[in-house]
Every structure is written in structure tokens, then in C-alpha cells.
Amino acid sequence: NYPREFYDQYAQSQEKSVVNKMQQKYWKTKQTLIKVTGKKEDEHVVASDADLDAKLELFHSIQRTCMELLKAIELYQKRICFLSQEENELGKFLRSQGSQDKTRAGKMMQATGKALCFSSQQRLALRAPLSRLYQEVETFRYRAISDTWLTVNRMEQYRTEYRGALLWMKDVSQELDPDLYKQMEKFRKVQAQVRHAKLNFDKLKTDVCQKVDLLGASRCNLLSHVLTTYQTTLLHFWEKTSHTMAAIHESFKGYQPYEFTMLK
């Protein structure tokens, strides 16, 4: 029931909307290619995101060091088990050999063997706080870092869209003739697109900066809290073993050391 002219206007507006979306995708794709190929971008545009890029460097550093910490904890756990096993084997060997030797050297071997077996058992106590540390860091990586990573990805998409819109506006402005109404109208539409893209980008830019700051603070709190337990356990381990070793040292004071002569 609508007149023909209204239908024509509607069809024309739809056509312009499709063309506009295609142009947006074209410039967004072009900006993506510039970023991927590493071509030089406008220095003023890059400088305006200097604070954001600094936050992103911090985020990637947190992401990388958390992975390195998890690998180090795994290796540390394996080394503790291996060292404890070897220490226990040495202690058992000294005890068995000392029981066969009726001299003072046999008593020293037995006492030292008992101390080494005790130390190997106490050393395994370090595994509990290390396992807790591993779980906490892994949870931190899966939740906090992953959440921040999603926000960073969304921000990068909007940044690409915004910079693509800037390229589009730059291209339109170079061919702009203020006397032609159609060109001015096109320029205003592109300008509105730039404003809209900048609004979305600025919001996510603020979100990323805040989340990275919170991420860094959370990691410091996490490590300071969990490592306190490890530090306490490590101190107790050294106190017990050093006390045992010192007691052995005191008990065997005055023993004459053996002197060996090499026979050719």
C-alpha cells in the first residue's frame, strides 16, 4: 500500500547500509594486514596507546612467568623426591656398614646414617606447600589470567576497528571537496563511525588497564601468602636437620681422624 517513492527510498537506504558495512570490513581487514605484516603505522596514533601497550607488556610478562613458575615447581618436586631417595639410600648404606664395624668409625657411620635417613623424611615435608603453591598459581592462571586475556582480545578487535576507521577517514578526507554535498555527507558518516569505534575502544582500553593492575596486585598477594607457608616449612626443615647434625658433631668431638698413606 506504500507509494513507489517510499519503497525506492527504503531500497536505497538498505543498499547504502550494505555498502557501508562492506567498506568498514575492508578498512578493518586492511588495518589487520598492516598489523600482521608489521608495517609502520601513524606515529601519533601509536603514541596515544603507549600506556595501554605498557600494560599489555606487563600482562604478557605475568602470563609468561606464571607458566615458568609452574614448570619450575614441577621440576623442584621431582628433584626433592630424587634427593630424598638418594639421601635415604646413603643413610641406609652407612647404617648397614656401621653395624659391621665395631670401631669408632662404625659408630660414626651409624649415627650419620640415621641423621641422613631422618633428613630424607623431613625433606619430603616441603612437597605439601609446593603442591599448594602449584594449585594456587594454576587456578590463578585459569581464572584471572584467562579472564583478562578475553578482555584483551576484545580490546584488540575494537582497536583494529578504530584504527581501520581512522584509515578510512584519512582516505575520504584526501578526496574531500567541501563544495560537494555528497562527499561532505560521506565524510560525516565516516567521522561518526570513527567516534563510535573510539568510544568502544576507549571503554575496553580502560577495562584492560584496570584488570592488568588488579592482576598484578592479586599475583603479589597470592605469592606472598602461599610462599609464607613454604618458607616456614623450609625453616623448620633446616632447624631440625641442623640440630641433628650439630648433635652428631658434638658427640664425636675428640675422635682422632684417620691418616692414609698412599703406597706406590
PDB file of C-alpha atoms in Angstrom:
ATOM      1  CA  ASN A   1       0.000   0.000   0.000  1.00  0.00           C
ATOM      2  CA  TYR A   2       3.052   2.297   0.196  1.00  0.00           C
ATOM      3  CA  PRO A   3       3.800   4.630  -2.700  1.00  0.00           C
ATOM      4  CA  ARG A   4       6.580   3.703  -5.060  1.00  0.00           C
ATOM      5  CA  GLU A   5       8.858   6.562  -3.950  1.00  0.00           C
ATOM      6  CA  PHE A   6       8.917   5.339  -0.331  1.00  0.00           C
ATOM      7  CA  TYR A   7       9.903   1.883  -1.498  1.00  0.00           C
ATOM      8  CA  ASP A   8      12.701   3.351  -3.611  1.00  0.00           C
ATOM      9  CA  GLN A   9      13.994   5.359  -0.640  1.00  0.00           C
ATOM     10  CA  TYR A  10      13.921   2.263   1.572  1.00  0.00           C
ATOM     11  CA  ALA A  11      15.779   0.162  -1.017  1.00  0.00           C
ATOM     12  CA  GLN A  12      18.363   2.911  -1.469  1.00  0.00           C
ATOM     13  CA  SER A  13      18.958   3.187   2.282  1.00  0.00           C
ATOM     14  CA  GLN A  14      19.385  -0.593   2.550  1.00  0.00           C
ATOM     15  CA  GLU A  15      21.868  -0.546  -0.302  1.00  0.00           C
ATOM     16  CA  LYS A  16      23.866   2.219   1.384  1.00  0.00           C
ATOM     17  CA  SER A  17      23.874   0.261   4.652  1.00  0.00           C
ATOM     18  CA  VAL A  18      25.300  -2.823   2.929  1.00  0.00           C
ATOM     19  CA  VAL A  19      27.940  -0.762   1.135  1.00  0.00           C
ATOM     20  CA  ASN A  20      28.850   0.967   4.403  1.00  0.00           C
ATOM     21  CA  LYS A  21      29.322  -2.379   6.191  1.00  0.00           C
ATOM     22  CA  MET A  22      31.463  -3.682   3.341  1.00  0.00           C
ATOM     23  CA  GLN A  23      33.630  -0.566   3.490  1.00  0.00           C
ATOM     24  CA  GLN A  24      34.023  -0.967   7.273  1.00  0.00           C
ATOM     25  CA  LYS A  25      35.137  -4.578   6.830  1.00  0.00           C
ATOM     26  CA  TYR A  26      37.533  -3.565   4.052  1.00  0.00           C
ATOM     27  CA  TRP A  27      39.335  -0.980   6.184  1.00  0.00           C
ATOM     28  CA  LYS A  28      39.305  -3.244   9.232  1.00  0.00           C
ATOM     29  CA  THR A  29      40.883  -6.010   7.153  1.00  0.00           C
ATOM     30  CA  LYS A  30      43.455  -3.563   5.798  1.00  0.00           C
ATOM     31  CA  GLN A  31      44.386  -2.494   9.332  1.00  0.00           C
ATOM     32  CA  THR A  32      44.712  -6.165  10.326  1.00  0.00           C
ATOM     33  CA  LEU A  33      47.103  -6.754   7.423  1.00  0.00           C
ATOM     34  CA  ILE A  34      49.167  -3.729   8.444  1.00  0.00           C
ATOM     35  CA  LYS A  35      49.460  -5.121  11.961  1.00  0.00           C
ATOM     36  CA  VAL A  36      50.281  -8.674  10.828  1.00  0.00           C
ATOM     37  CA  THR A  37      52.887  -7.607   8.277  1.00  0.00           C
ATOM     38  CA  GLY A  38      54.480  -5.188  10.743  1.00  0.00           C
ATOM     39  CA  LYS A  39      54.146  -2.134   8.520  1.00  0.00           C
ATOM     40  CA  LYS A  40      54.748   1.240  10.101  1.00  0.00           C
ATOM     41  CA  GLU A  41      51.632   2.933  11.427  1.00  0.00           C
ATOM     42  CA  ASP A  42      50.903   6.566  12.183  1.00  0.00           C
ATOM     43  CA  GLU A  43      53.307   7.516  14.973  1.00  0.00           C
ATOM     44  CA  HIS A  44      50.763   9.776  16.687  1.00  0.00           C
ATOM     45  CA  VAL A  45      48.150   7.018  16.792  1.00  0.00           C
ATOM     46  CA  VAL A  46      50.718   4.551  18.160  1.00  0.00           C
ATOM     47  CA  ALA A  47      51.956   7.074  20.758  1.00  0.00           C
ATOM     48  CA  SER A  48      48.392   7.620  22.011  1.00  0.00           C
ATOM     49  CA  ASP A  49      48.280   3.940  23.055  1.00  0.00           C
ATOM     50  CA  ALA A  50      51.672   3.948  24.812  1.00  0.00           C
ATOM     51  CA  ASP A  51      50.145   3.487  28.279  1.00  0.00           C
ATOM     52  CA  LEU A  52      47.969   0.645  27.017  1.00  0.00           C
ATOM     53  CA  ASP A  53      50.900  -1.112  25.343  1.00  0.00           C
ATOM     54  CA  ALA A  54      52.880  -0.833  28.586  1.00  0.00           C
ATOM     55  CA  LYS A  55      50.033  -2.556  30.440  1.00  0.00           C
ATOM     56  CA  LEU A  56      49.931  -5.262  27.767  1.00  0.00           C
ATOM     57  CA  GLU A  57      53.665  -5.896  28.211  1.00  0.00           C
ATOM     58  CA  LEU A  58      53.068  -6.315  31.941  1.00  0.00           C
ATOM     59  CA  PHE A  59      50.178  -8.690  31.262  1.00  0.00           C
ATOM     60  CA  HIS A  60      52.230 -10.859  28.909  1.00  0.00           C
ATOM     61  CA  SER A  61      55.042 -10.889  31.471  1.00  0.00           C
ATOM     62  CA  ILE A  62      52.646 -12.128  34.178  1.00  0.00           C
ATOM     63  CA  GLN A  63      51.276 -14.715  31.774  1.00  0.00           C
ATOM     64  CA  ARG A  64      54.754 -15.967  30.815  1.00  0.00           C
ATOM     65  CA  THR A  65      56.251 -16.015  34.322  1.00  0.00           C
ATOM     66  CA  CYS A  66      53.275 -17.929  35.740  1.00  0.00           C
ATOM     67  CA  MET A  67      53.885 -20.685  33.207  1.00  0.00           C
ATOM     68  CA  GLU A  68      57.604 -20.677  34.025  1.00  0.00           C
ATOM     69  CA  LEU A  69      56.817 -20.864  37.741  1.00  0.00           C
ATOM     70  CA  LEU A  70      54.556 -23.893  37.239  1.00  0.00           C
ATOM     71  CA  LYS A  71      57.291 -25.671  35.276  1.00  0.00           C
ATOM     72  CA  ALA A  72      59.869 -24.795  37.944  1.00  0.00           C
ATOM     73  CA  ILE A  73      57.638 -26.165  40.730  1.00  0.00           C
ATOM     74  CA  GLU A  74      57.154 -29.438  38.828  1.00  0.00           C
ATOM     75  CA  LEU A  75      60.906 -29.806  38.376  1.00  0.00           C
ATOM     76  CA  TYR A  76      61.556 -28.846  42.000  1.00  0.00           C
ATOM     77  CA  GLN A  77      59.120 -31.530  43.213  1.00  0.00           C
ATOM     78  CA  LYS A  78      60.897 -34.186  41.142  1.00  0.00           C
ATOM     79  CA  ARG A  79      64.305 -33.091  42.420  1.00  0.00           C
ATOM     80  CA  ILE A  80      63.127 -33.174  46.043  1.00  0.00           C
ATOM     81  CA  CYS A  81      61.866 -36.747  45.632  1.00  0.00           C
ATOM     82  CA  PHE A  82      65.078 -37.820  43.896  1.00  0.00           C
ATOM     83  CA  LEU A  83      67.303 -36.141  46.513  1.00  0.00           C
ATOM     84  CA  SER A  84      65.288 -37.608  49.386  1.00  0.00           C
ATOM     85  CA  GLN A  85      65.533 -41.092  47.881  1.00  0.00           C
ATOM     86  CA  GLU A  86      69.301 -40.838  47.353  1.00  0.00           C
ATOM     87  CA  GLU A  87      69.799 -39.392  50.827  1.00  0.00           C
ATOM     88  CA  ASN A  88      67.806 -42.242  52.357  1.00  0.00           C
ATOM     89  CA  GLU A  89      69.788 -44.844  50.392  1.00  0.00           C
ATOM     90  CA  LEU A  90      73.070 -43.329  51.569  1.00  0.00           C
ATOM     91  CA  GLY A  91      71.814 -43.318  55.164  1.00  0.00           C
ATOM     92  CA  LYS A  92      70.788 -46.987  54.992  1.00  0.00           C
ATOM     93  CA  PHE A  93      74.139 -47.890  53.457  1.00  0.00           C
ATOM     94  CA  LEU A  94      76.076 -46.139  56.240  1.00  0.00           C
ATOM     95  CA  ARG A  95      73.932 -47.784  58.924  1.00  0.00           C
ATOM     96  CA  SER A  96      74.430 -51.261  57.459  1.00  0.00           C
ATOM     97  CA  GLN A  97      78.187 -50.771  57.086  1.00  0.00           C
ATOM     98  CA  GLY A  98      78.477 -49.192  60.520  1.00  0.00           C
ATOM     99  CA  SER A  99      76.761 -52.135  62.183  1.00  0.00           C
ATOM    100  CA  GLN A 100      79.516 -54.398  60.839  1.00  0.00           C
ATOM    101  CA  ASP A 101      82.340 -52.142  62.027  1.00  0.00           C
ATOM    102  CA  LYS A 102      82.939 -52.343  65.785  1.00  0.00           C
ATOM    103  CA  THR A 103      85.333 -49.370  65.866  1.00  0.00           C
ATOM    104  CA  ARG A 104      84.555 -45.743  66.490  1.00  0.00           C
ATOM    105  CA  ALA A 105      84.237 -45.280  62.732  1.00  0.00           C
ATOM    106  CA  GLY A 106      81.317 -47.733  62.774  1.00  0.00           C
ATOM    107  CA  LYS A 107      79.531 -45.671  65.416  1.00  0.00           C
ATOM    108  CA  MET A 108      80.056 -42.519  63.353  1.00  0.00           C
ATOM    109  CA  MET A 109      78.686 -44.185  60.228  1.00  0.00           C
ATOM    110  CA  GLN A 110      75.621 -45.441  62.088  1.00  0.00           C
ATOM    111  CA  ALA A 111      74.895 -42.039  63.638  1.00  0.00           C
ATOM    112  CA  THR A 112      75.427 -40.223  60.342  1.00  0.00           C
ATOM    113  CA  GLY A 113      73.267 -42.787  58.531  1.00  0.00           C
ATOM    114  CA  LYS A 114      70.404 -42.259  60.987  1.00  0.00           C
ATOM    115  CA  ALA A 115      70.716 -38.476  60.535  1.00  0.00           C
ATOM    116  CA  LEU A 116      70.584 -38.798  56.744  1.00  0.00           C
ATOM    117  CA  CYS A 117      67.503 -41.049  56.884  1.00  0.00           C
ATOM    118  CA  PHE A 118      65.844 -38.529  59.222  1.00  0.00           C
ATOM    119  CA  SER A 119      66.759 -35.665  56.885  1.00  0.00           C
ATOM    120  CA  SER A 120      65.358 -37.501  53.850  1.00  0.00           C
ATOM    121  CA  GLN A 121      61.997 -37.938  55.596  1.00  0.00           C
ATOM    122  CA  GLN A 122      61.854 -34.327  56.766  1.00  0.00           C
ATOM    123  CA  ARG A 123      62.727 -33.066  53.286  1.00  0.00           C
ATOM    124  CA  LEU A 124      59.503 -34.567  51.883  1.00  0.00           C
ATOM    125  CA  ALA A 125      57.511 -32.152  54.063  1.00  0.00           C
ATOM    126  CA  LEU A 126      58.396 -29.437  51.542  1.00  0.00           C
ATOM    127  CA  ARG A 127      56.157 -31.108  48.952  1.00  0.00           C
ATOM    128  CA  ALA A 128      52.894 -30.081  50.668  1.00  0.00           C
ATOM    129  CA  PRO A 129      53.393 -26.273  50.485  1.00  0.00           C
ATOM    130  CA  LEU A 130      54.822 -26.630  46.986  1.00  0.00           C
ATOM    131  CA  SER A 131      51.731 -28.557  45.859  1.00  0.00           C
ATOM    132  CA  ARG A 132      49.565 -25.825  47.370  1.00  0.00           C
ATOM    133  CA  LEU A 133      51.594 -23.191  45.541  1.00  0.00           C
ATOM    134  CA  TYR A 134      51.190 -25.082  42.266  1.00  0.00           C
ATOM    135  CA  GLN A 135      47.412 -25.341  42.705  1.00  0.00           C
ATOM    136  CA  GLU A 136      47.033 -21.664  43.577  1.00  0.00           C
ATOM    137  CA  VAL A 137      49.124 -20.472  40.621  1.00  0.00           C
ATOM    138  CA  GLU A 138      47.333 -22.844  38.251  1.00  0.00           C
ATOM    139  CA  THR A 139      43.922 -21.607  39.449  1.00  0.00           C
ATOM    140  CA  PHE A 140      45.141 -18.023  39.088  1.00  0.00           C
ATOM    141  CA  ARG A 141      46.220 -18.755  35.517  1.00  0.00           C
ATOM    142  CA  TYR A 142      42.991 -20.491  34.534  1.00  0.00           C
ATOM    143  CA  ARG A 143      40.692 -17.880  36.046  1.00  0.00           C
ATOM    144  CA  ALA A 144      42.266 -14.454  36.461  1.00  0.00           C
ATOM    145  CA  ILE A 145      44.696 -14.554  33.536  1.00  0.00           C
ATOM    146  CA  SER A 146      42.157 -16.197  31.193  1.00  0.00           C
ATOM    147  CA  ASP A 147      39.520 -13.590  32.061  1.00  0.00           C
ATOM    148  CA  THR A 148      41.972 -10.763  31.405  1.00  0.00           C
ATOM    149  CA  TRP A 149      43.061 -12.449  28.176  1.00  0.00           C
ATOM    150  CA  LEU A 150      39.449 -12.446  26.895  1.00  0.00           C
ATOM    151  CA  THR A 151      39.162  -8.720  27.644  1.00  0.00           C
ATOM    152  CA  VAL A 152      42.487  -8.066  25.889  1.00  0.00           C
ATOM    153  CA  ASN A 153      41.293  -9.944  22.800  1.00  0.00           C
ATOM    154  CA  ARG A 154      38.060  -7.939  22.666  1.00  0.00           C
ATOM    155  CA  MET A 155      40.017  -4.732  23.093  1.00  0.00           C
ATOM    156  CA  GLU A 156      42.374  -5.659  20.244  1.00  0.00           C
ATOM    157  CA  GLN A 157      39.381  -6.260  17.964  1.00  0.00           C
ATOM    158  CA  TYR A 158      37.965  -2.823  18.765  1.00  0.00           C
ATOM    159  CA  ARG A 159      41.402  -1.235  18.412  1.00  0.00           C
ATOM    160  CA  THR A 160      41.731  -2.739  14.936  1.00  0.00           C
ATOM    161  CA  GLU A 161      38.250  -1.483  14.064  1.00  0.00           C
ATOM    162  CA  TYR A 162      39.052   2.004  15.370  1.00  0.00           C
ATOM    163  CA  ARG A 163      42.357   2.282  13.516  1.00  0.00           C
ATOM    164  CA  GLY A 164      40.697   0.935  10.385  1.00  0.00           C
ATOM    165  CA  ALA A 165      38.069   3.680  10.688  1.00  0.00           C
ATOM    166  CA  LEU A 166      40.884   6.233  11.006  1.00  0.00           C
ATOM    167  CA  LEU A 167      42.426   4.926   7.783  1.00  0.00           C
ATOM    168  CA  TRP A 168      39.040   5.190   6.112  1.00  0.00           C
ATOM    169  CA  MET A 169      38.545   8.776   7.297  1.00  0.00           C
ATOM    170  CA  LYS A 170      42.052   9.676   6.139  1.00  0.00           C
ATOM    171  CA  ASP A 171      41.320   8.220   2.707  1.00  0.00           C
ATOM    172  CA  VAL A 172      37.990  10.088   2.437  1.00  0.00           C
ATOM    173  CA  SER A 173      39.484  13.383   3.640  1.00  0.00           C
ATOM    174  CA  GLN A 174      42.164  13.293   0.936  1.00  0.00           C
ATOM    175  CA  GLU A 175      39.478  13.340  -1.784  1.00  0.00           C
ATOM    176  CA  LEU A 176      37.109  15.654   0.069  1.00  0.00           C
ATOM    177  CA  ASP A 177      35.610  18.593  -1.790  1.00  0.00           C
ATOM    178  CA  PRO A 178      33.695  20.833   0.651  1.00  0.00           C
ATOM    179  CA  ASP A 179      31.559  22.162  -2.189  1.00  0.00           C
ATOM    180  CA  LEU A 180      30.104  18.743  -2.966  1.00  0.00           C
ATOM    181  CA  TYR A 181      27.265  17.781  -0.655  1.00  0.00           C
ATOM    182  CA  LYS A 182      27.592  14.006  -1.212  1.00  0.00           C
ATOM    183  CA  GLN A 183      31.255  13.994  -0.302  1.00  0.00           C
ATOM    184  CA  MET A 184      30.605  16.023   2.849  1.00  0.00           C
ATOM    185  CA  GLU A 185      27.800  13.683   3.809  1.00  0.00           C
ATOM    186  CA  LYS A 186      30.086  10.676   3.300  1.00  0.00           C
ATOM    187  CA  PHE A 187      32.822  12.303   5.363  1.00  0.00           C
ATOM    188  CA  ARG A 188      30.378  12.992   8.219  1.00  0.00           C
ATOM    189  CA  LYS A 189      29.244   9.354   8.197  1.00  0.00           C
ATOM    190  CA  VAL A 190      32.812   8.116   8.339  1.00  0.00           C
ATOM    191  CA  GLN A 191      33.555  10.624  11.090  1.00  0.00           C
ATOM    192  CA  ALA A 192      30.584   9.318  13.077  1.00  0.00           C
ATOM    193  CA  GLN A 193      31.891   5.787  12.552  1.00  0.00           C
ATOM    194  CA  VAL A 194      35.297   6.848  13.936  1.00  0.00           C
ATOM    195  CA  ARG A 195      33.658   8.388  17.020  1.00  0.00           C
ATOM    196  CA  HIS A 196      31.608   5.258  17.638  1.00  0.00           C
ATOM    197  CA  ALA A 197      34.640   2.959  17.242  1.00  0.00           C
ATOM    198  CA  LYS A 198      36.727   5.180  19.530  1.00  0.00           C
ATOM    199  CA  LEU A 199      34.027   5.110  22.191  1.00  0.00           C
ATOM    200  CA  ASN A 200      34.000   1.292  22.236  1.00  0.00           C
ATOM    201  CA  PHE A 201      37.796   1.101  22.140  1.00  0.00           C
ATOM    202  CA  ASP A 202      38.287   3.615  24.967  1.00  0.00           C
ATOM    203  CA  LYS A 203      35.904   1.688  27.220  1.00  0.00           C
ATOM    204  CA  LEU A 204      37.730  -1.610  26.704  1.00  0.00           C
ATOM    205  CA  LYS A 205      41.084   0.156  26.933  1.00  0.00           C
ATOM    206  CA  THR A 206      40.146   1.348  30.439  1.00  0.00           C
ATOM    207  CA  ASP A 207      38.898  -2.135  31.343  1.00  0.00           C
ATOM    208  CA  VAL A 208      42.192  -3.728  30.242  1.00  0.00           C
ATOM    209  CA  CYS A 209      44.340  -1.257  32.189  1.00  0.00           C
ATOM    210  CA  GLN A 210      42.288  -1.754  35.345  1.00  0.00           C
ATOM    211  CA  LYS A 211      42.284  -5.541  35.027  1.00  0.00           C
ATOM    212  CA  VAL A 212      46.046  -5.717  34.463  1.00  0.00           C
ATOM    213  CA  ASP A 213      46.670  -3.550  37.542  1.00  0.00           C
ATOM    214  CA  LEU A 214      44.364  -5.769  39.570  1.00  0.00           C
ATOM    215  CA  LEU A 215      46.042  -8.871  38.125  1.00  0.00           C
ATOM    216  CA  GLY A 216      49.496  -7.711  39.205  1.00  0.00           C
ATOM    217  CA  ALA A 217      48.293  -6.869  42.715  1.00  0.00           C
ATOM    218  CA  SER A 218      46.457 -10.206  43.005  1.00  0.00           C
ATOM    219  CA  ARG A 219      49.558 -12.135  41.997  1.00  0.00           C
ATOM    220  CA  CYS A 220      51.661 -10.341  44.631  1.00  0.00           C
ATOM    221  CA  ASN A 221      49.089 -11.131  47.330  1.00  0.00           C
ATOM    222  CA  LEU A 222      48.855 -14.749  46.181  1.00  0.00           C
ATOM    223  CA  LEU A 223      52.603 -15.369  46.197  1.00  0.00           C
ATOM    224  CA  SER A 224      53.253 -13.562  49.463  1.00  0.00           C
ATOM    225  CA  HIS A 225      50.508 -15.572  51.177  1.00  0.00           C
ATOM    226  CA  VAL A 226      51.353 -19.041  49.794  1.00  0.00           C
ATOM    227  CA  LEU A 227      55.146 -18.683  49.942  1.00  0.00           C
ATOM    228  CA  THR A 228      54.952 -17.841  53.642  1.00  0.00           C
ATOM    229  CA  THR A 229      53.891 -21.435  54.345  1.00  0.00           C
ATOM    230  CA  TYR A 230      56.710 -22.777  52.192  1.00  0.00           C
ATOM    231  CA  GLN A 231      59.239 -20.510  53.886  1.00  0.00           C
ATOM    232  CA  THR A 232      58.074 -21.626  57.349  1.00  0.00           C
ATOM    233  CA  THR A 233      58.271 -25.321  56.365  1.00  0.00           C
ATOM    234  CA  LEU A 234      61.740 -24.822  54.888  1.00  0.00           C
ATOM    235  CA  LEU A 235      62.984 -23.103  58.055  1.00  0.00           C
ATOM    236  CA  HIS A 236      61.608 -25.911  60.225  1.00  0.00           C
ATOM    237  CA  PHE A 237      63.337 -28.455  57.993  1.00  0.00           C
ATOM    238  CA  TRP A 238      66.712 -26.724  58.314  1.00  0.00           C
ATOM    239  CA  GLU A 239      66.278 -26.238  62.057  1.00  0.00           C
ATOM    240  CA  LYS A 240      65.558 -29.934  62.657  1.00  0.00           C
ATOM    241  CA  THR A 241      68.300 -31.278  60.389  1.00  0.00           C
ATOM    242  CA  SER A 242      70.919 -28.770  61.525  1.00  0.00           C
ATOM    243  CA  HIS A 243      70.114 -29.569  65.165  1.00  0.00           C
ATOM    244  CA  THR A 244      70.562 -33.292  64.437  1.00  0.00           C
ATOM    245  CA  MET A 245      73.836 -32.767  62.564  1.00  0.00           C
ATOM    246  CA  ALA A 246      75.160 -30.468  65.305  1.00  0.00           C
ATOM    247  CA  ALA A 247      74.368 -33.107  67.947  1.00  0.00           C
ATOM    248  CA  ILE A 248      76.343 -35.717  65.994  1.00  0.00           C
ATOM    249  CA  HIS A 249      79.217 -33.301  65.592  1.00  0.00           C
ATOM    250  CA  GLU A 250      79.307 -32.622  69.338  1.00  0.00           C
ATOM    251  CA  SER A 251      79.094 -36.310  70.265  1.00  0.00           C
ATOM    252  CA  PHE A 252      82.115 -37.225  68.167  1.00  0.00           C
ATOM    253  CA  LYS A 253      84.375 -34.358  69.173  1.00  0.00           C
ATOM    254  CA  GLY A 254      87.845 -35.553  70.138  1.00  0.00           C
ATOM    255  CA  TYR A 255      87.846 -38.542  67.808  1.00  0.00           C
ATOM    256  CA  GLN A 256      91.169 -38.932  66.092  1.00  0.00           C
ATOM    257  CA  PRO A 257      90.825 -38.759  62.311  1.00  0.00           C
ATOM    258  CA  TYR A 258      92.374 -41.499  60.223  1.00  0.00           C
ATOM    259  CA  GLU A 259      95.573 -40.763  58.323  1.00  0.00           C
ATOM    260  CA  PHE A 260      96.033 -42.503  54.995  1.00  0.00           C
ATOM    261  CA  THR A 261      99.326 -43.068  53.241  1.00  0.00           C
ATOM    262  CA  MET A 262      99.392 -43.747  49.513  1.00  0.00           C
ATOM    263  CA  LEU A 263     101.507 -46.857  48.693  1.00  0.00           C
ATOM    264  CA  LYS A 264     103.101 -46.946  45.246  1.00  0.00           C
TER     265      LYS A 264
END
